[in-house]
Short mmCIF file of C-alpha atoms in Angstrom, two decimals:
data_model
loop_
_atom_site.label_atom_id
_atom_site.label_comp_id
_atom_site.label_asym_id
_atom_site.label_seq_id
_atom_site.Cartn_x
_atom_site.Cartn_y
_atom_site.Cartn_z
CA MET A 3 -67.04 -65.78 26.33
CA TYR A 4 -64.51 -67.71 28.35
CA THR A 5 -61.52 -65.65 29.56
CA LEU A 6 -58.22 -67.24 30.51
CA HIS A 7 -56.25 -65.00 32.87
CA VAL A 8 -52.85 -65.60 31.35
CA ARG A 9 -50.28 -63.42 29.68
CA LYS A 10 -50.78 -62.89 25.94
CA CYS A 11 -50.23 -66.30 24.34
CA VAL A 12 -47.97 -65.15 21.50
CA GLU A 13 -45.80 -62.05 21.67
CA LEU A 14 -45.16 -59.78 18.70
CA GLU A 15 -42.62 -61.37 16.39
CA THR A 16 -39.34 -59.57 15.94
CA LEU A 17 -38.49 -57.78 12.70
CA ASN A 18 -36.04 -60.47 11.61
CA LYS A 19 -38.63 -63.19 12.06
CA SER A 20 -41.56 -61.34 10.52
CA ILE A 21 -39.49 -59.23 8.53
CA LYS A 22 -48.63 -54.17 -4.40
CA MET A 23 -47.92 -49.96 -10.33
CA LYS A 24 -48.46 -49.59 -13.11
CA THR A 25 -45.13 -50.70 -11.46
CA LEU A 26 -43.01 -53.60 -10.14
CA LEU A 27 -45.70 -53.51 -7.54
CA SER A 28 -47.89 -55.53 -9.82
CA THR A 29 -49.35 -58.60 -8.24
CA TRP A 30 -47.13 -61.49 -7.31
CA ARG A 31 -49.04 -63.60 -9.89
CA GLN A 32 -48.25 -61.12 -12.69
CA MET A 33 -44.62 -60.99 -11.66
CA THR A 34 -44.30 -64.79 -11.68
CA ASP A 35 -45.99 -64.86 -15.11
CA LEU A 36 -43.23 -62.54 -16.35
CA ILE A 37 -40.63 -64.98 -15.01
CA HIS A 38 -42.14 -67.76 -17.14
CA THR A 39 -42.42 -65.40 -20.13
CA GLU A 40 -38.73 -64.63 -19.87
CA LYS A 41 -37.93 -68.34 -19.74
CA GLU A 42 -39.93 -68.87 -22.98
CA LEU A 43 -38.02 -66.03 -24.63
CA VAL A 44 -34.68 -67.51 -23.57
CA GLN A 45 -35.69 -70.83 -25.19
CA SER A 46 -36.81 -68.94 -28.32
CA LEU A 47 -33.45 -67.17 -28.36
CA ARG A 48 -31.62 -70.50 -28.07
CA ASP A 49 -33.71 -71.88 -30.97
CA TYR A 50 -32.71 -68.85 -33.03
CA ILE A 51 -29.02 -69.33 -32.17
CA LYS A 52 -29.26 -73.00 -33.11
CA ALA A 53 -30.89 -72.10 -36.45
CA GLU A 54 -28.20 -69.49 -37.13
CA GLU A 55 -25.47 -71.98 -36.29
CA SER A 56 -27.08 -74.60 -38.58
CA LYS A 57 -27.28 -72.05 -41.38
CA LEU A 58 -23.68 -70.96 -40.85
CA ALA A 59 -22.51 -74.58 -40.83
CA ALA A 60 -24.22 -75.16 -44.18
CA VAL A 61 -22.63 -72.02 -45.63
CA LYS A 62 -19.21 -73.09 -44.31
CA SER A 63 -19.67 -76.51 -45.92
CA TRP A 64 -20.43 -74.80 -49.24
CA ALA A 65 -17.40 -72.54 -48.86
CA ASN A 66 -15.04 -75.45 -48.10
CA LYS A 67 -16.29 -77.47 -51.07
CA LEU A 68 -16.10 -74.53 -53.49
CA ASP A 69 -12.69 -73.53 -52.16
CA ALA A 70 -11.31 -76.95 -53.05
CA LEU A 71 -12.94 -76.84 -56.51
CA THR A 72 -11.63 -73.37 -57.34
CA ARG A 73 -8.10 -74.30 -56.31
CA VAL A 74 -8.12 -77.13 -58.87
CA SER A 75 -9.92 -75.18 -61.59
CA THR A 76 -7.75 -72.06 -61.34
CA SER A 77 -4.49 -74.00 -61.34
CA ASP A 78 -5.09 -75.05 -64.98
CA PRO A 79 -8.33 -73.55 -66.31
CA GLU A 80 -7.93 -74.91 -69.87
CA GLY A 81 -7.04 -78.37 -68.67
CA TYR A 82 -9.93 -78.34 -66.20
CA LEU A 83 -12.48 -77.33 -68.83
CA ALA A 84 -11.04 -79.86 -71.30
CA HIS A 85 -13.02 -82.47 -69.41
CA PRO A 86 -16.70 -82.24 -70.47
CA VAL A 87 -17.98 -83.18 -67.02
CA ASN A 88 -16.12 -80.26 -65.43
CA ALA A 89 -17.54 -77.90 -68.02
CA TYR A 90 -21.07 -79.16 -67.31
CA LYS A 91 -20.66 -78.91 -63.55
CA LEU A 92 -19.35 -75.34 -63.80
CA MET A 93 -22.46 -74.33 -65.76
CA LYS A 94 -24.65 -76.17 -63.26
CA ARG A 95 -22.98 -74.61 -60.23
CA LEU A 96 -23.20 -71.06 -61.47
CA ASN A 97 -26.77 -71.45 -62.77
CA THR A 98 -28.30 -73.53 -59.99
CA GLU A 99 -26.13 -74.19 -56.97
CA TRP A 100 -24.97 -70.60 -56.39
CA SER A 101 -28.65 -69.57 -56.56
CA GLU A 102 -29.41 -72.16 -53.91
CA LEU A 103 -26.59 -70.78 -51.77
CA GLU A 104 -27.94 -67.27 -52.24
CA THR A 105 -31.36 -68.46 -51.05
CA LEU A 106 -29.74 -70.08 -48.02
CA VAL A 107 -27.88 -66.89 -47.08
CA LEU A 108 -31.02 -64.82 -47.48
CA GLN A 109 -32.97 -67.06 -45.08
CA ASN A 110 -33.69 -65.23 -41.80
CA PRO A 111 -33.79 -67.60 -38.79
CA SER A 112 -34.69 -64.63 -36.59
CA ASP A 113 -38.28 -64.52 -37.91
CA GLY A 114 -39.53 -66.99 -35.29
CA PHE A 115 -37.75 -65.22 -32.45
CA ILE A 116 -39.01 -61.78 -33.55
CA SER A 117 -42.54 -63.17 -33.87
CA ASN A 118 -42.35 -64.63 -30.37
CA MET A 119 -41.03 -61.34 -29.00
CA SER A 120 -43.91 -59.45 -30.63
CA VAL A 121 -46.46 -61.72 -28.96
CA HIS A 122 -44.92 -61.46 -25.49
CA ARG A 123 -44.14 -57.74 -25.73
CA GLN A 124 -47.82 -57.03 -25.04
CA VAL A 125 -47.26 -58.02 -21.39
CA PHE A 126 -43.78 -56.55 -21.00
CA PRO A 127 -43.29 -53.87 -18.34
CA ASP A 128 -42.89 -50.37 -19.76
CA ALA A 129 -40.82 -47.36 -18.67
CA GLU A 130 -43.39 -46.47 -16.02
CA ASP A 131 -43.15 -49.96 -14.57
CA GLU A 132 -39.35 -49.75 -14.44
CA THR A 133 -39.49 -46.37 -12.73
CA GLY A 134 -42.02 -47.73 -10.25
CA ALA A 135 -39.75 -50.67 -9.49
CA ALA A 136 -36.83 -48.32 -8.82
CA LYS A 137 -38.95 -46.16 -6.54
CA ALA A 138 -40.05 -49.28 -4.69
CA LEU A 139 -36.43 -50.10 -3.91
CA MET A 140 -35.89 -46.54 -2.69
CA ARG A 141 -38.99 -46.79 -0.49
CA LEU A 142 -37.66 -49.98 1.05
CA GLN A 143 -34.24 -48.36 1.44
CA ASP A 144 -35.78 -45.48 3.41
CA THR A 145 -38.23 -47.47 5.51
CA TYR A 146 -35.81 -50.17 6.57
CA GLN A 147 -32.68 -47.97 6.59
CA LEU A 148 -30.76 -50.11 4.11
CA ASP A 149 -27.81 -48.50 2.39
CA SER A 150 -27.29 -48.77 -1.36
CA GLU A 151 -24.49 -51.30 -0.96
CA ALA A 152 -26.78 -53.63 0.98
CA PHE A 153 -29.17 -53.63 -1.95
CA SER A 154 -26.39 -53.83 -4.51
CA ARG A 155 -24.93 -56.89 -2.83
CA GLY A 156 -28.32 -58.51 -2.11
CA LYS A 157 -27.86 -58.27 1.65
CA LEU A 158 -31.49 -58.20 2.79
CA PRO A 159 -32.90 -59.58 6.07
CA GLY A 160 -33.57 -63.30 5.78
CA MET A 161 -32.35 -63.47 2.18
CA HIS A 162 -29.28 -65.26 0.91
CA ALA A 163 -30.03 -65.09 -2.82
CA ASN A 164 -27.29 -63.94 -5.16
CA ALA A 165 -29.24 -60.95 -6.55
CA LEU A 166 -26.65 -58.31 -7.37
CA LEU A 167 -26.92 -54.83 -8.87
CA THR A 168 -24.28 -53.85 -11.45
CA VAL A 169 -22.71 -50.43 -11.93
CA ASP A 170 -25.24 -49.77 -14.69
CA ASP A 171 -28.13 -50.87 -12.45
CA CYS A 172 -27.01 -48.43 -9.74
CA PHE A 173 -26.48 -45.71 -12.35
CA ASP A 174 -30.03 -46.19 -13.66
CA MET A 175 -31.39 -46.10 -10.11
CA GLY A 176 -29.61 -42.80 -9.59
CA LYS A 177 -30.99 -41.43 -12.86
CA THR A 178 -34.51 -42.32 -11.76
CA GLY A 179 -34.06 -40.22 -8.65
CA TYR A 180 -32.35 -37.41 -10.59
CA ASN A 181 -35.09 -37.23 -13.25
CA ASP A 182 -37.67 -36.94 -10.46
CA ALA A 183 -35.63 -34.15 -8.77
CA ASP A 184 -35.04 -36.61 -5.94
CA TYR A 185 -31.41 -35.69 -5.43
CA TYR A 186 -31.22 -37.45 -2.07
CA HIS A 187 -31.57 -40.87 -3.69
CA ALA A 188 -29.67 -39.79 -6.80
CA VAL A 189 -26.63 -39.15 -4.60
CA LEU A 190 -26.87 -42.50 -2.81
CA TRP A 191 -27.09 -44.55 -5.99
CA MET A 192 -24.60 -42.57 -8.09
CA GLN A 193 -22.13 -42.87 -5.22
CA GLN A 194 -22.65 -46.65 -5.18
CA ALA A 195 -22.19 -46.81 -8.96
CA LEU A 196 -18.94 -44.86 -8.62
CA LYS A 197 -17.72 -47.08 -5.81
CA GLN A 198 -18.32 -50.26 -7.82
CA LEU A 199 -16.73 -48.72 -10.94
CA ASP A 200 -13.67 -47.69 -8.96
CA GLY A 201 -13.60 -51.25 -7.63
CA GLY A 202 -12.93 -52.57 -11.11
CA GLU A 203 -16.38 -53.53 -12.35
CA GLU A 204 -17.07 -53.06 -16.04
CA SER A 205 -19.98 -50.90 -17.15
CA VAL A 206 -21.57 -49.12 -20.10
CA ALA A 207 -21.92 -45.94 -18.05
CA SER A 208 -18.67 -44.00 -18.00
CA LYS A 209 -17.01 -42.52 -14.94
CA ALA A 210 -17.62 -39.07 -16.40
CA ASP A 211 -21.36 -39.77 -16.68
CA ILE A 212 -21.55 -40.88 -13.05
CA LEU A 213 -19.49 -37.94 -11.74
CA ASP A 214 -21.61 -35.52 -13.78
CA TYR A 215 -24.86 -36.68 -12.18
CA LEU A 216 -23.28 -37.13 -8.74
CA SER A 217 -21.62 -33.73 -8.50
CA TYR A 218 -24.76 -31.82 -9.48
CA SER A 219 -26.95 -33.90 -7.14
CA VAL A 220 -24.55 -33.25 -4.25
CA TYR A 221 -24.75 -29.53 -5.08
CA GLN A 222 -28.54 -29.74 -4.93
CA MET A 223 -28.20 -31.30 -1.46
CA GLY A 224 -26.31 -28.15 -0.38
CA ASP A 225 -22.83 -29.67 -0.04
CA LEU A 226 -20.79 -27.23 -2.11
CA PRO A 227 -17.29 -28.32 -0.99
CA ARG A 228 -17.97 -31.93 -2.01
CA ALA A 229 -19.70 -30.82 -5.24
CA ILE A 230 -16.55 -28.85 -6.12
CA GLU A 231 -14.27 -31.79 -5.32
CA LEU A 232 -16.37 -34.18 -7.45
CA THR A 233 -16.51 -31.68 -10.33
CA ARG A 234 -12.72 -31.33 -10.23
CA ARG A 235 -12.48 -35.10 -10.55
CA LEU A 236 -14.83 -34.88 -13.53
CA VAL A 237 -12.65 -32.24 -15.18
CA ALA A 238 -9.55 -34.34 -14.56
CA THR A 239 -11.27 -37.42 -16.01
CA THR A 240 -12.72 -35.62 -19.05
CA PRO A 241 -10.97 -32.25 -19.58
CA GLY A 242 -13.20 -31.30 -22.50
CA HIS A 243 -16.48 -32.09 -20.73
CA GLN A 244 -19.29 -29.86 -21.97
CA ARG A 245 -20.57 -28.67 -18.55
CA ALA A 246 -17.88 -29.51 -16.03
CA GLY A 247 -15.80 -26.35 -16.35
CA GLY A 248 -18.78 -24.03 -16.17
CA ASN A 249 -20.25 -25.90 -13.21
CA LEU A 250 -16.95 -25.82 -11.36
CA ARG A 251 -16.60 -22.03 -11.73
CA TYR A 252 -20.25 -21.57 -10.69
CA PHE A 253 -19.91 -23.74 -7.59
CA GLU A 254 -16.66 -22.04 -6.56
CA ARG A 255 -18.21 -18.60 -7.01
CA ILE A 256 -21.22 -19.47 -4.83
CA LEU A 257 -19.03 -21.01 -2.12
CA THR A 258 -16.72 -17.98 -2.05
CA LYS A 259 -19.72 -15.68 -1.68
CA GLN A 260 -21.20 -17.75 1.14
CA LEU A 261 -17.92 -17.88 3.04
CA SER A 262 -17.45 -14.14 2.60
CA GLU A 263 -20.93 -13.40 3.94
CA GLN A 264 -20.32 -15.68 6.92
CA ASP A 265 -16.72 -14.47 7.44
CA GLN A 266 -15.42 -18.04 7.34
CA ASP A 267 -12.40 -19.74 5.79
CA GLN A 268 -12.88 -22.45 3.19
CA GLN A 269 -12.70 -25.95 4.60
CA PRO A 270 -11.68 -28.98 2.56
CA ALA A 271 -14.43 -31.29 1.37
CA SER A 272 -15.22 -34.19 3.66
CA GLU A 273 -13.18 -37.26 2.85
CA GLU A 274 -15.81 -39.52 4.41
CA PRO A 275 -17.71 -41.60 1.84
CA ILE A 276 -21.31 -40.68 1.14
CA LEU A 277 -23.45 -43.13 3.07
CA LEU A 278 -27.02 -43.47 4.26
CA GLY A 279 -27.33 -40.66 6.80
CA THR A 280 -24.68 -38.37 5.26
CA TYR A 281 -27.50 -36.12 4.06
CA GLN A 282 -30.89 -35.61 5.67
CA ARG A 283 -33.80 -37.00 3.70
CA PRO A 284 -36.17 -34.16 2.73
CA LYS A 285 -39.46 -33.97 4.59
CA ASP A 286 -42.60 -35.02 2.74
CA HIS A 287 -46.38 -34.90 3.13
CA LEU A 288 -46.50 -37.41 5.98
CA PRO A 289 -46.06 -35.79 9.43
CA GLU A 290 -45.57 -39.10 11.23
CA ARG A 291 -43.08 -40.48 8.70
CA GLU A 292 -40.32 -41.20 11.23
CA THR A 293 -42.62 -42.91 13.72
CA TYR A 294 -44.33 -44.91 10.98
CA GLU A 295 -41.06 -46.19 9.52
CA ALA A 296 -39.58 -46.93 12.95
CA LEU A 297 -42.60 -49.09 13.73
CA CYS A 298 -42.19 -50.88 10.40
CA ARG A 299 -38.66 -51.77 11.49
CA GLY A 300 -39.89 -52.83 14.90
CA GLU A 301 -37.91 -50.04 16.56
CA GLY A 302 -40.65 -47.70 17.73
CA LEU A 303 -42.48 -50.18 19.92
CA GLN A 304 -40.59 -49.51 23.12
CA MET A 305 -40.30 -45.78 22.36
CA VAL A 306 -44.02 -45.02 22.43
CA ARG A 307 -45.61 -48.07 23.97
CA THR A 308 -47.09 -47.45 27.42
CA ILE A 309 -49.36 -50.45 27.70
CA HIS A 310 -48.42 -52.93 30.41
CA PRO A 311 -47.99 -56.52 29.18
CA ASN A 312 -50.04 -57.82 32.11
CA ARG A 313 -53.09 -56.06 30.67
CA LEU A 314 -52.99 -58.17 27.50
CA PHE A 315 -54.84 -61.48 27.54
CA CYS A 316 -55.82 -64.37 25.35
CA ARG A 317 -59.21 -66.02 25.59
CA LEU A 318 -61.68 -68.33 23.87
CA GLN A 319 -64.38 -66.31 22.11
CA ASP A 320 -67.75 -67.99 21.48
CA GLY A 321 -69.51 -64.92 20.03
CA ARG A 322 -71.85 -64.59 23.03
CA ARG A 323 -72.76 -68.25 22.81
CA ASN A 324 -73.20 -68.27 19.03
CA PRO A 325 -74.23 -71.81 18.06
CA ARG A 326 -71.58 -71.94 15.34
CA LEU A 327 -68.85 -71.12 17.82
CA LEU A 328 -69.93 -73.07 20.89
CA LEU A 329 -68.15 -76.28 19.91
CA ARG A 330 -65.22 -74.47 18.26
CA PRO A 331 -64.70 -71.09 19.91
CA MET A 332 -62.21 -68.66 18.36
CA LYS A 333 -58.85 -68.09 19.97
CA GLU A 334 -58.67 -64.36 20.66
CA GLU A 335 -55.57 -62.36 21.65
CA ASP A 336 -55.31 -58.74 22.72
CA GLU A 337 -52.97 -56.68 20.54
CA TRP A 338 -53.85 -53.35 22.19
CA ASP A 339 -56.13 -52.34 25.03
CA SER A 340 -57.38 -48.85 24.04
CA PRO A 341 -58.53 -48.74 21.35
CA HIS A 342 -59.17 -52.44 21.70
CA ILE A 343 -57.41 -54.32 18.87
CA VAL A 344 -57.66 -58.08 18.89
CA ARG A 345 -56.20 -60.90 16.83
CA TYR A 346 -58.09 -64.13 16.10
CA LEU A 347 -56.17 -67.30 15.41
CA GLU A 348 -57.07 -70.01 12.88
CA VAL A 349 -59.75 -67.85 11.23
CA LEU A 350 -59.05 -69.09 7.71
CA SER A 351 -57.76 -72.52 6.76
CA HIS A 352 -55.01 -73.00 4.20
CA GLU A 353 -57.58 -74.32 1.70
CA GLU A 354 -59.80 -71.27 2.23
CA THR A 355 -56.96 -68.76 1.77
CA GLU A 356 -55.79 -70.50 -1.41
CA LYS A 357 -59.34 -70.57 -2.82
CA ILE A 358 -59.83 -66.86 -2.07
CA LYS A 359 -56.52 -66.05 -3.79
CA GLU A 360 -57.50 -68.21 -6.76
CA LEU A 361 -60.81 -66.31 -7.08
CA ALA A 362 -59.12 -62.92 -6.72
CA LYS A 363 -56.12 -63.33 -9.06
CA PRO A 364 -57.98 -62.88 -12.39
CA ARG A 365 -59.69 -59.75 -11.06
CA LEU A 366 -56.77 -57.99 -9.38
CA ALA A 367 -56.40 -54.34 -10.39
CA ARG A 368 -54.50 -51.36 -8.97
CA ALA A 369 -55.96 -50.74 -5.52
CA THR A 370 -58.05 -47.62 -5.08
CA VAL A 371 -59.09 -45.26 -2.29
CA ARG A 372 -62.36 -43.38 -1.98
CA ASP A 373 -62.06 -39.71 -3.00
CA PRO A 374 -63.44 -37.76 0.00
CA LYS A 375 -64.85 -35.02 -2.27
CA THR A 376 -66.61 -37.16 -4.87
CA GLY A 377 -67.09 -40.43 -3.04
CA LEU A 378 -65.67 -42.23 -6.09
CA LEU A 379 -62.83 -44.75 -6.08
CA THR A 380 -59.49 -43.56 -7.45
CA THR A 381 -55.84 -44.63 -7.34
CA ALA A 382 -53.34 -42.92 -5.06
CA ASN A 383 -49.53 -42.99 -4.77
CA TYR A 384 -49.74 -43.68 -1.05
CA ARG A 385 -51.55 -46.97 -1.65
CA VAL A 386 -49.49 -49.35 -3.78
CA SER A 387 -51.10 -52.75 -4.12
CA LYS A 388 -53.51 -54.73 -6.28
CA SER A 389 -57.01 -55.58 -5.07
CA ALA A 390 -60.18 -57.39 -6.05
CA TRP A 391 -63.69 -57.50 -4.64
CA LEU A 392 -65.41 -60.84 -4.10
CA GLU A 393 -69.16 -61.48 -3.73
CA GLU A 394 -71.00 -64.38 -2.13
CA VAL A 395 -72.22 -65.53 -5.57
CA ASP A 396 -68.59 -66.11 -6.58
CA ASP A 397 -68.07 -69.15 -4.39
CA PRO A 398 -69.43 -70.78 -1.22
CA VAL A 399 -66.15 -69.97 0.56
CA ILE A 400 -67.08 -66.24 0.50
CA VAL A 401 -70.42 -67.07 2.11
CA ARG A 402 -68.63 -68.98 4.86
CA VAL A 403 -66.06 -66.25 5.48
CA ASN A 404 -68.72 -63.51 5.68
CA GLN A 405 -70.77 -65.61 8.11
CA ARG A 406 -67.71 -66.33 10.21
CA ILE A 407 -66.90 -62.59 10.47
CA GLU A 408 -70.48 -61.90 11.59
CA ASP A 409 -70.31 -64.71 14.15
CA ILE A 410 -67.01 -63.53 15.60
CA THR A 411 -67.77 -59.79 15.74
CA GLY A 412 -71.48 -59.99 16.46
CA LEU A 413 -72.00 -57.29 13.81
CA GLU A 414 -74.34 -57.28 10.78
CA VAL A 415 -72.34 -57.88 7.58
CA ASP A 416 -75.23 -57.62 5.07
CA THR A 417 -74.58 -53.86 4.98
CA ALA A 418 -70.80 -54.28 4.90
CA GLU A 419 -68.67 -53.74 1.77
CA LEU A 420 -67.73 -56.75 -0.34
CA LEU A 421 -64.76 -58.83 0.77
CA GLN A 422 -61.70 -57.02 -0.57
CA VAL A 423 -58.61 -59.06 -1.38
CA ALA A 424 -55.28 -57.24 -1.69
CA ASN A 425 -51.84 -58.37 -2.79
CA TYR A 426 -48.77 -56.39 -1.85
CA GLY A 427 -45.66 -57.34 -3.81
CA VAL A 428 -42.15 -56.17 -2.93
CA GLY A 429 -42.36 -52.48 -1.98
CA GLY A 430 -46.17 -52.62 -1.75
CA GLN A 431 -47.60 -50.43 0.98
CA TYR A 432 -50.51 -48.34 2.23
CA GLU A 433 -49.30 -45.25 4.07
CA PRO A 434 -51.00 -44.05 7.29
CA HIS A 435 -54.72 -43.51 6.75
CA TYR A 436 -58.12 -43.75 8.40
CA ASP A 437 -60.66 -46.37 7.33
CA PHE A 438 -63.60 -44.15 8.41
CA SER A 439 -64.65 -40.86 6.77
CA ARG A 440 -63.95 -37.66 8.69
CA LYS A 441 -66.19 -34.65 9.20
CA ASP A 442 -64.51 -32.81 6.29
CA GLU A 443 -65.50 -35.62 3.90
CA PRO A 444 -69.17 -36.32 4.72
CA ASP A 445 -69.98 -37.73 1.27
CA ALA A 446 -67.27 -40.42 1.22
CA PHE A 447 -69.74 -43.30 1.64
CA LYS A 448 -72.95 -41.49 0.65
CA ARG A 449 -73.30 -43.59 -2.52
CA LEU A 450 -73.35 -46.77 -0.42
CA GLY A 451 -76.15 -45.54 1.83
CA THR A 452 -74.94 -47.59 4.78
CA GLY A 453 -73.28 -44.96 6.93
CA ASN A 454 -69.67 -44.79 8.00
CA ARG A 455 -67.22 -47.68 8.43
CA VAL A 456 -67.78 -48.70 12.02
CA ALA A 457 -65.18 -51.52 12.12
CA THR A 458 -62.42 -53.27 10.19
CA PHE A 459 -61.84 -57.03 10.02
CA LEU A 460 -58.48 -57.84 8.42
CA ASN A 461 -57.47 -61.39 7.42
CA TYR A 462 -53.80 -62.24 6.89
CA MET A 463 -53.63 -64.82 4.08
CA SER A 464 -49.84 -65.27 3.91
CA ASP A 465 -46.75 -65.07 6.00
CA VAL A 466 -44.25 -62.41 4.95
CA GLU A 467 -40.52 -63.07 5.07
CA ALA A 468 -39.66 -59.44 5.87
CA GLY A 469 -41.68 -56.25 6.31
CA GLY A 470 -45.41 -55.88 5.73
CA ALA A 471 -46.50 -55.13 9.30
CA THR A 472 -49.74 -53.30 10.10
CA VAL A 473 -48.79 -50.36 12.31
CA PHE A 474 -50.69 -47.75 14.31
CA PRO A 475 -48.33 -44.70 14.62
CA ASP A 476 -50.41 -42.88 17.23
CA LEU A 477 -50.36 -45.96 19.46
CA GLY A 478 -46.89 -47.29 18.78
CA ALA A 479 -48.46 -50.65 17.90
CA ALA A 480 -47.14 -53.03 15.23
CA ILE A 481 -48.97 -56.20 14.19
CA TRP A 482 -47.06 -58.70 12.11
CA PRO A 483 -48.76 -60.89 9.45
CA ARG A 484 -49.41 -64.50 10.41
CA LYS A 485 -51.19 -66.65 7.86
CA GLY A 486 -54.69 -67.71 8.90
CA THR A 487 -55.04 -65.06 11.63
CA ALA A 488 -57.16 -61.88 11.55
CA VAL A 489 -57.20 -58.60 13.43
CA PHE A 490 -60.30 -56.57 14.34
CA TRP A 491 -60.92 -53.07 15.68
CA PHE A 492 -63.69 -50.47 15.84
CA ASN A 493 -63.10 -47.28 13.81
CA LEU A 494 -65.91 -45.38 15.50
CA PHE A 495 -66.89 -44.82 19.09
CA ARG A 496 -70.40 -45.90 20.08
CA SER A 497 -71.43 -42.24 19.61
CA GLY A 498 -70.56 -42.47 15.90
CA GLU A 499 -67.56 -40.20 16.30
CA GLY A 500 -64.36 -41.35 14.60
CA ASP A 501 -61.60 -42.80 16.75
CA TYR A 502 -58.57 -41.00 15.38
CA ARG A 503 -56.23 -43.29 17.26
CA THR A 504 -57.00 -46.00 14.68
CA ARG A 505 -54.94 -44.27 11.97
CA HIS A 506 -52.87 -47.15 10.59
CA ALA A 507 -50.64 -48.25 7.73
CA ALA A 508 -49.48 -51.32 5.82
CA CYS A 509 -45.67 -51.25 5.89
CA PRO A 510 -43.78 -51.92 2.64
CA VAL A 511 -43.09 -55.56 1.92
CA LEU A 512 -39.33 -56.02 2.00
CA VAL A 513 -39.06 -59.70 1.12
CA GLY A 514 -41.90 -61.92 -0.08
CA SER A 515 -45.54 -61.33 -0.96
CA LYS A 516 -48.35 -60.25 1.33
CA TRP A 517 -51.94 -61.35 0.83
CA VAL A 518 -54.78 -59.93 2.93
CA SER A 519 -58.55 -59.75 2.74
CA ASN A 520 -60.67 -57.31 4.66
CA LYS A 521 -64.27 -56.57 5.49
CA TRP A 522 -65.29 -52.97 6.17
CA ILE A 523 -68.38 -53.15 8.35
CA HIS A 524 -70.77 -50.16 8.19
CA GLU A 525 -73.06 -48.46 10.73
CA ARG A 526 -76.42 -49.48 9.23
CA GLY A 527 -77.70 -52.67 10.77
CA GLN A 528 -75.76 -52.28 13.99
CA GLU A 529 -78.43 -50.29 15.85
CA PHE A 530 -79.25 -53.16 18.20
CA ARG A 531 -75.98 -55.05 17.91
CA ARG A 532 -73.81 -52.10 19.00
CA PRO A 533 -76.14 -49.46 20.51
CA CYS A 534 -75.14 -45.81 20.55
CA GLY A 535 -73.25 -44.41 23.50
CA LEU A 536 -74.27 -41.45 25.59
CA THR A 537 -70.99 -39.53 25.38
CA GLU A 538 -68.83 -38.50 22.41
CA GLU A 539 -66.02 -40.92 23.18
CA GLU A 540 -68.03 -43.81 24.58
#
């Protein structure tokens, strides 16, 4: 190994630069397929419109011709019928031509469009997909501290596309939160719907509908004065509203009781608009949520980072004089000193990443995690992506990649898990987790018979416009995706004990699509390549 005593070659990128359901979080490939499906349906719709217009033109032509005939015939019926040709043509029209017109009118040009719709409907997203997509936006909203208006107006980091949310879009987002008893997000999105409606936008949702959901959600957030003020607006807007009057009396009664118990006077409701931060987001199952999300934004680095930049190096790594690396050693960078996390540059070529993606796409399925109790793979809400497993028999590129990982790490990969390829679409994430099994889940990898996961080798196979960092909350480390590079770390100490500092997460993808592949290397086969240590944390 040749070490160059220089500062780390490439610093961490900033958030702005760097910055998968049954859900929107389907793979990027599936989402792009839906784009093309919609285009086909639009063309089918245009064909239907053209057929309807052609039919209507023919009917209009009939009507104009018959209108002229009936004006002449009704002006002097006896005189008209006195001519034998007119008498014949009247019989012919009523017996034949009107029947032809009837057939024309009964034709249904929509048959082709309906048939096309029926074929494509098999791949349409369903209600669960739509709900998942809405929750993905909320997840991004929370992680990257984006207010509802930013989303509504398409103001995302690095994006200038004109992707706007209407009043009805915001209303439906709010309903998704409300129906899930997520009143925090219900308030944010109903408030945005109300703001846009008050700004003059047209909508199907009425002001009364929005105020109804908003006032009750605000009440659930514990803001009684504002809930009362919003309910009064609802009563003024729709005096005969079914629930408004009862809700108003109920809210006022509770507020009066609270003020009496606290010996306080009633204060007017805040006139400040409801914004991100007006109400505190409820705590959830993840204790390090704030640190994790701050790191995803690139904000927590300075807060918890204690490592000195001068202790980070870059070097040329020849795998202890591995013949395959002697003439082309790997460029290795330190990302963290303890635990030692390194990044390798130019690990995969563009052609290799594209081939791996091509192999994985037909096999992608909702990513799973291993159930610590059963050892079986299952889906989990905290891991939202699509993944596929590739074997060496699938293509020579997998053989090359596996060999390269062995050469670089010096570890045996014959006992490692298959190469896993994962695709994270917009909102795709993997919340903080450990790659290794803990003492309370001893059977997690029992079925594999290769021991615990000793190390992780993670390939980045795409750049990501915004979001998608790999973060280590306990360390304060954030590693941004760079296509063709890979990061590597040991999950276990030499003693076989788990290194709990390696708890990490894949941040939600804000803009773009993130492709990665990883190799989980197991203990068996490493006896002489990474001998056991003498102490628990060696």
